[in-house]
XYZ file of C-alpha atoms in Angstrom:
230
model
C -3.474 -9.716 -21.270
C -3.668 -7.601 -18.024
C -6.274 -8.976 -15.694
C -9.429 -5.981 -14.373
C -7.900 -6.054 -11.150
C -4.662 -5.167 -12.574
C -6.648 -2.694 -14.518
C -8.584 -0.423 -12.130
C -5.340 -0.374 -9.804
C -3.381 1.214 -12.760
C -6.187 3.714 -12.723
C -6.501 4.161 -9.487
C -3.225 4.387 -8.863
C -3.189 7.643 -12.509
C -5.677 9.536 -9.987
C -3.197 9.470 -7.003
C 0.085 10.219 -9.304
C -1.873 12.715 -10.878
C -3.016 14.791 -7.768
C 0.522 14.302 -5.770
C 1.896 15.961 -9.072
C -0.677 18.878 -9.225
C -0.094 19.672 -5.391
C 3.958 19.598 -6.116
C 3.405 21.375 -9.372
C 1.568 24.287 -7.638
C 4.302 24.497 -5.206
C 7.088 24.684 -7.999
C 4.722 27.174 -9.861
C 4.621 29.804 -6.497
C 8.482 28.659 -6.035
C 9.318 29.805 -9.447
C 7.293 33.517 -9.379
C 8.900 34.348 -5.574
C 12.400 33.609 -5.764
C 14.517 34.171 -8.469
C 15.784 30.888 -9.629
C 17.626 32.057 -12.830
C 20.835 32.510 -11.287
C 21.025 28.928 -10.603
C 22.895 26.511 -13.589
C 19.999 25.934 -15.872
C 22.361 22.392 -17.360
C 20.494 19.634 -17.179
C 20.680 16.373 -18.715
C 18.977 12.931 -18.787
C 21.536 9.546 -20.009
C 19.353 6.741 -20.813
C 20.866 2.681 -20.158
C 21.990 2.502 -24.025
C 23.890 5.730 -22.741
C 22.478 8.347 -24.965
C 22.326 11.695 -23.122
C 19.568 14.783 -23.926
C 20.795 17.317 -23.467
C 18.152 20.368 -21.914
C 17.785 23.395 -23.068
C 18.838 25.845 -21.345
C 17.829 29.206 -22.989
C 13.925 27.619 -22.639
C 14.325 27.188 -19.345
C 15.648 30.953 -18.251
C 13.661 32.112 -20.433
C 10.554 30.377 -18.829
C 11.913 31.120 -15.224
C 12.043 34.118 -16.572
C 8.663 34.677 -17.224
C 7.049 33.385 -13.825
C 8.067 36.696 -12.079
C 6.290 38.963 -14.011
C 3.385 36.895 -12.891
C 1.627 38.256 -9.758
C 0.965 35.320 -6.637
C -2.502 34.890 -7.529
C -2.044 34.921 -11.947
C -1.648 32.107 -14.034
C 1.590 31.388 -15.073
C 2.789 29.271 -18.291
C 3.739 27.031 -16.185
C 1.219 26.564 -13.694
C -1.230 26.080 -17.074
C -0.187 22.929 -18.359
C 0.773 22.127 -14.724
C -2.936 22.292 -13.501
C -5.005 21.136 -16.957
C -2.408 17.856 -17.771
C -3.117 17.317 -13.865
C -7.425 17.701 -13.972
C -7.360 15.476 -17.927
C -5.573 12.639 -16.142
C -7.569 12.197 -13.551
C -10.769 12.957 -15.508
C -8.904 10.488 -17.609
C -8.320 7.510 -15.324
C -11.526 8.278 -13.015
C -13.919 7.415 -16.391
C -11.784 4.668 -17.570
C -12.360 2.521 -12.983
C -15.906 3.343 -13.443
C -16.323 1.849 -17.443
C -14.955 -1.840 -15.313
C -17.455 -3.658 -13.977
C -15.641 -3.916 -10.301
C -16.097 -2.823 -6.877
C -14.988 -0.020 -6.761
C -17.813 1.327 -9.145
C -20.227 0.593 -7.216
C -18.705 2.003 -4.058
C -18.575 5.658 -5.757
C -22.318 4.469 -7.028
C -23.214 4.208 -3.413
C -21.752 6.636 -2.792
C -23.029 9.201 -5.315
C -27.000 7.394 -5.337
C -29.253 9.259 -7.642
C -25.950 11.359 -9.286
C -24.375 8.882 -10.068
C -24.170 9.058 -13.869
C -24.381 13.354 -13.528
C -20.628 12.118 -12.056
C -19.922 10.568 -14.439
C -21.088 12.770 -17.600
C -19.429 15.858 -16.023
C -15.976 13.484 -15.378
C -16.863 12.223 -19.440
C -16.810 15.763 -19.605
C -14.006 17.095 -18.555
C -12.199 14.636 -20.090
C -13.479 14.634 -23.059
C -12.260 18.921 -23.683
C -9.244 18.365 -22.220
C -7.851 15.665 -24.582
C -9.415 17.593 -27.804
C -8.335 21.117 -27.103
C -6.369 23.144 -29.183
C -7.531 26.729 -28.307
C -5.481 28.676 -25.491
C -8.936 29.381 -24.749
C -10.477 26.210 -24.008
C -13.331 26.550 -26.664
C -14.925 23.227 -27.092
C -15.456 21.675 -30.031
C -19.362 18.772 -30.948
C -17.201 16.044 -30.307
C -16.599 17.098 -26.638
C -20.396 17.378 -25.616
C -22.065 15.067 -28.754
C -21.506 12.225 -27.500
C -22.804 12.594 -23.959
C -25.767 14.338 -24.885
C -26.443 11.320 -26.961
C -26.179 9.106 -23.712
C -27.703 11.412 -21.749
C -30.962 11.273 -24.087
C -30.903 7.727 -24.637
C -31.041 6.718 -21.078
C -34.037 9.769 -21.039
C -32.136 11.668 -18.614
C -32.674 15.214 -18.293
C -30.410 17.236 -20.169
C -29.585 19.738 -17.422
C -26.658 17.855 -15.403
C -26.497 19.191 -11.550
C -24.568 17.898 -9.073
C -24.144 18.866 -5.518
C -21.322 16.824 -4.120
C -20.880 17.002 0.110
C -18.442 15.758 1.778
C -20.426 15.708 5.504
C -23.439 14.386 4.027
C -21.715 11.703 1.162
C -18.176 10.990 1.687
C -18.087 12.387 6.151
C -14.724 10.215 6.811
C -12.556 12.317 4.738
C -13.482 14.890 7.759
C -14.143 18.244 5.275
C -13.679 21.976 6.658
C -16.741 22.743 6.442
C -20.409 21.446 6.270
C -20.838 22.754 2.996
C -17.253 21.903 1.369
C -18.279 19.697 -1.800
C -18.440 20.323 -5.235
C -21.898 22.285 -7.494
C -21.203 21.880 -10.712
C -24.733 22.605 -13.094
C -24.348 22.393 -16.757
C -27.152 22.127 -19.419
C -25.487 19.293 -22.578
C -29.109 20.808 -24.802
C -27.209 24.335 -24.334
C -23.737 24.096 -25.439
C -22.092 24.680 -28.758
C -18.915 24.872 -30.850
C -17.188 27.342 -29.576
C -18.098 28.249 -25.831
C -15.231 28.536 -23.497
C -15.339 25.885 -21.475
C -13.681 27.399 -18.252
C -16.987 29.838 -18.170
C -19.063 25.758 -18.018
C -16.794 24.379 -15.460
C -14.530 27.029 -13.432
C -11.178 26.902 -12.154
C -11.800 26.308 -9.296
C -15.043 23.894 -10.288
C -11.601 21.995 -11.840
C -9.806 21.825 -8.697
C -12.527 20.497 -6.334
C -13.975 17.629 -8.799
C -10.036 16.907 -9.057
C -9.987 16.653 -4.980
C -12.989 14.864 -4.927
C -11.648 11.688 -7.147
C -8.791 12.028 -5.250
C -10.573 11.438 -1.482
C -13.049 8.703 -3.470
C -10.117 6.243 -4.288
C -8.245 7.479 -0.620
C -11.750 6.518 0.349
C -12.188 3.232 -1.147
C -8.812 2.373 -0.655
C -9.228 2.636 3.571
C -12.463 0.463 2.949
C -10.656 -2.096 1.115
C -7.689 -2.316 3.435
C -9.887 -2.640 6.463
C -12.122 -5.318 4.572
C -8.805 -7.782 4.435
């Protein structure tokens, strides 16, 4: 059985790794749109210890690289779409799991958010649910994306209109934000959500990037604090 300390470390590492993956993926996505990589060798093979080898389909790689060149720098390619939304899901999933553990990290996050902690948790859970259950290209809601969170809010007798207004300058100044207003501002009316709603009209792509960065910075800040206390 995995002890809680190891489990926490694994979840925090997942937040960090997914954020690194997001940054590297965005670089490769931009590179594939601005540089012609189709003249490179498409031969990729992955070898395993039992002498098996998996050969990746060079034609698929070629078609995706050719497809990327059709997008402008400010347009989302298929590669970038999967990089971003897999990273967003991984970050929010790991953060939710970390906050489910009763430990110093959860207490640290509660202290940083104060009265907005539950709102932060609800928004993380909502994003995690949607991106885990989604099968629509347009990312449309189904009931299980929000029903559990709405029940939790009502059980706690809180307002169904969940607001998160996190400012680094106020609550996480050690990260050195670029300006005093830098932060995350997300409002979700859980009572108004319904099946078929478009997720990105509720939580925008900008919100997802800022929320993911916030999770990473919270882990970074926590690690600095615990290391300085040793």
